[in-house]
Coordinates of C-alpha atoms in Angstrom, one line a residue:
M1 CA 0.0 0.0 0.0
K2 CA 2.8 2.4 0.8
K3 CA 4.6 1.7 -2.4
L4 CA 1.4 2.5 -4.4
S5 CA 0.9 6.0 -2.7
R6 CA 4.6 6.8 -3.2
N7 CA 4.3 6.0 -6.9
K8 CA 1.2 8.2 -7.2
F9 CA 3.1 11.1 -5.6
F10 CA 6.1 10.6 -7.9
I11 CA 3.8 10.6 -11.0
F12 CA 2.0 13.7 -9.7
A13 CA 5.4 15.5 -9.1
L14 CA 6.4 14.8 -12.7
A15 CA 3.1 15.7 -14.2
F16 CA 2.4 18.9 -12.4
P17 CA 5.1 21.1 -14.0
I18 CA 4.2 19.8 -17.4
I19 CA 0.5 20.5 -16.9
L20 CA 1.4 24.0 -15.6
L21 CA 3.5 24.8 -18.6
L22 CA 0.9 23.5 -21.0
S23 CA -1.8 25.6 -19.4
M24 CA 0.2 28.7 -20.1
L25 CA -0.3 28.0 -23.9
V26 CA -4.1 27.9 -23.7
K27 CA -4.8 31.7 -24.3
P28 CA -2.2 32.3 -27.0
L29 CA -3.2 29.1 -29.0
T30 CA -6.9 29.9 -28.6
A31 CA -6.3 33.4 -29.9
T32 CA -4.2 32.2 -32.8
Y33 CA -6.6 29.6 -34.0
L34 CA -10.0 31.0 -33.0
G35 CA -9.3 34.8 -33.0
E36 CA -10.4 37.3 -35.6
S37 CA -7.6 38.8 -37.7
I38 CA -7.5 42.6 -37.7
K39 CA -5.0 45.3 -38.9
L40 CA -3.8 48.1 -36.6
Q41 CA -1.9 51.2 -37.6
T42 CA 1.3 51.9 -35.8
I43 CA 2.6 55.3 -34.8
P44 CA 6.3 56.5 -34.7
Y45 CA 8.5 55.1 -32.1
D46 CA 12.3 54.7 -32.0
P47 CA 13.5 51.8 -29.8
R48 CA 17.1 51.2 -28.6
D49 CA 18.2 48.1 -26.9
L50 CA 21.3 46.0 -27.5
F51 CA 20.3 42.9 -25.6
Y52 CA 17.2 41.6 -27.6
G53 CA 18.5 41.1 -31.1
D54 CA 16.6 42.3 -34.1
Y55 CA 13.1 43.5 -33.2
V56 CA 10.7 46.4 -33.8
D57 CA 9.1 48.0 -30.8
L58 CA 5.6 49.0 -31.8
N59 CA 3.2 51.6 -30.5
F60 CA -0.3 51.5 -31.9
E61 CA -2.7 54.3 -32.9
I62 CA -5.4 52.7 -30.7
E63 CA -3.1 53.2 -27.6
E64 CA -3.6 57.0 -27.7
V65 CA -7.3 57.8 -27.4
P66 CA -9.0 61.2 -27.2
L67 CA -11.2 61.8 -24.2
D68 CA -14.4 62.0 -26.3
I69 CA -14.4 58.2 -26.9
I70 CA -14.0 57.2 -23.3
Y71 CA -17.2 56.0 -21.6
E72 CA -18.6 58.7 -19.3
P73 CA -18.2 56.9 -15.9
L74 CA -14.6 56.0 -16.8
L75 CA -13.8 59.7 -17.2
K76 CA -14.2 60.2 -13.4
K77 CA -11.2 58.0 -12.8
L78 CA -8.9 60.3 -14.9
D79 CA -6.8 63.2 -13.7
I80 CA -8.3 65.6 -16.2
H81 CA -7.6 68.8 -14.2
G82 CA -4.0 67.9 -13.1
D83 CA -5.0 67.4 -9.4
S84 CA -2.1 65.3 -8.4
S85 CA -3.1 65.3 -4.7
K86 CA -5.2 62.2 -5.2
P87 CA -3.5 58.8 -5.6
Y88 CA -4.5 57.5 -9.0
Q89 CA -4.1 54.0 -10.3
D90 CA -4.1 52.4 -13.7
V91 CA -7.5 51.1 -14.8
K92 CA -8.1 47.9 -16.7
V93 CA -10.2 48.8 -19.8
F94 CA -11.5 47.4 -23.1
I95 CA -10.9 49.2 -26.4
E96 CA -13.8 48.6 -28.7
L97 CA -12.7 48.6 -32.4
K98 CA -14.4 49.2 -35.7
E99 CA -13.0 48.7 -39.1
D100 CA -12.5 51.6 -41.4
K101 CA -14.0 50.1 -44.6
A102 CA -11.8 52.3 -46.9
T103 CA -8.4 51.2 -45.4
G104 CA -9.3 47.9 -43.7
I105 CA -7.6 49.2 -40.5
F106 CA -9.4 48.9 -37.2
K107 CA -9.8 52.1 -35.1
A108 CA -10.8 52.7 -31.5
W109 CA -14.3 54.0 -31.2
R110 CA -15.1 53.5 -27.6
V111 CA -13.2 52.7 -24.3
V112 CA -15.2 51.0 -21.6
E113 CA -14.5 49.4 -18.2
T114 CA -16.7 46.3 -18.6
K115 CA -16.2 43.5 -21.1
P116 CA -18.2 44.0 -24.3
K117 CA -20.7 41.3 -25.1
S118 CA -19.9 41.3 -28.8
G119 CA -17.7 42.9 -31.4
V120 CA -13.9 43.2 -31.7
Y121 CA -12.1 44.6 -28.6
I122 CA -8.7 44.5 -27.0
K123 CA -8.0 44.4 -23.2
G124 CA -5.6 47.2 -22.0
V125 CA -4.5 49.2 -19.0
M126 CA -5.3 52.9 -19.1
S127 CA -3.1 55.5 -17.5
P128 CA -5.1 57.9 -15.2
Y129 CA -3.2 60.9 -16.5
V130 CA -4.3 63.0 -19.4
D131 CA -1.8 64.3 -22.0
W132 CA -2.4 67.5 -23.8
T133 CA -1.4 67.3 -27.4
A134 CA -0.9 70.9 -28.5
D135 CA -0.2 70.2 -32.2
K136 CA -3.4 68.2 -32.6
G137 CA -5.4 70.4 -30.3
Y138 CA -7.0 67.8 -28.0
K139 CA -6.4 65.8 -24.8
K140 CA -5.6 62.1 -24.9
V141 CA -5.1 59.2 -22.6
N142 CA -2.6 56.4 -23.1
I143 CA -3.7 52.8 -23.0
N144 CA -1.1 50.0 -22.9
I145 CA -2.0 46.9 -24.8
P146 CA 0.0 43.7 -24.3
I147 CA 1.6 43.6 -27.8
E148 CA 4.6 45.8 -28.4
R149 CA 7.6 43.8 -29.8
Y150 CA 7.9 42.1 -33.1
Y151 CA 11.0 39.9 -33.4
L152 CA 12.7 39.5 -36.7
E153 CA 15.3 37.4 -38.5
E154 CA 18.9 38.4 -37.8
N155 CA 20.0 41.5 -39.7
T156 CA 16.6 42.4 -41.0
G157 CA 15.4 45.0 -38.5
K158 CA 17.0 48.2 -39.8
Q159 CA 14.4 48.8 -42.6
L160 CA 11.4 48.0 -40.4
E161 CA 12.8 50.2 -37.6
K162 CA 13.1 53.1 -40.1
E163 CA 9.5 52.5 -41.3
S164 CA 8.4 52.2 -37.7
S165 CA 10.0 55.6 -36.8
Q166 CA 7.9 57.1 -39.5
G167 CA 4.7 55.4 -38.5
R168 CA 4.3 53.5 -41.8
L169 CA 3.8 49.9 -40.4
I170 CA 0.6 48.0 -40.3
A171 CA 0.3 45.1 -37.8
T172 CA -1.9 42.1 -38.4
V173 CA -3.2 40.9 -35.0
K174 CA -5.4 38.0 -34.1
V175 CA -7.9 38.9 -31.3
Y176 CA -10.0 36.4 -29.3
K177 CA -12.1 37.7 -26.4
G178 CA -9.9 40.7 -26.0
Y179 CA -6.6 38.8 -26.0
P180 CA -4.3 39.9 -28.9
I181 CA -1.6 37.9 -30.7
L182 CA 0.7 39.8 -33.0
Q183 CA 0.9 37.8 -36.3
S184 CA 2.9 40.0 -38.7
V185 CA 4.0 43.5 -39.6
E186 CA 4.1 45.0 -43.0
V187 CA 4.9 48.4 -44.6
N188 CA 1.8 50.5 -45.4
K189 CA 2.2 51.7 -49.0

């Protein structure tokens, strides 16, 4: 009887790490195979890091949203007037997306705090601080979405980095229930 319980413990000890590692693949694989494929416009960004090899660091147009598309109750959590006496925290949000039929690129049309029941959306974390964009004449809020690096083959990153710094890249992303997986990056012509 003792030998049987020791064997069960040994099998469990071997299986547990494998099951744990495999469970980490569920979300990415689900998004890859069941997700909807969308295109997102990037904005200029110039990365510098010697330790990661060839990659392009991406910022997306949907990460900088004007205040007028933020759902009204969510606006109360923002530091609109620059009152830094209150302790503010980042807020988990959902960016609802709609396709621009002319370009095929998805744009942010509303930011909400509760998960939408339908449509294409991406989960993100919204900063509580509002940035004033003088050259564009409006206030905006930054939302961080969990896709930012696109790794490339060795010695192929210079051209994409140049295109990225000019905001001419289009990213193809698969999205499933708010979880995005970056599929590819191409130059917008």
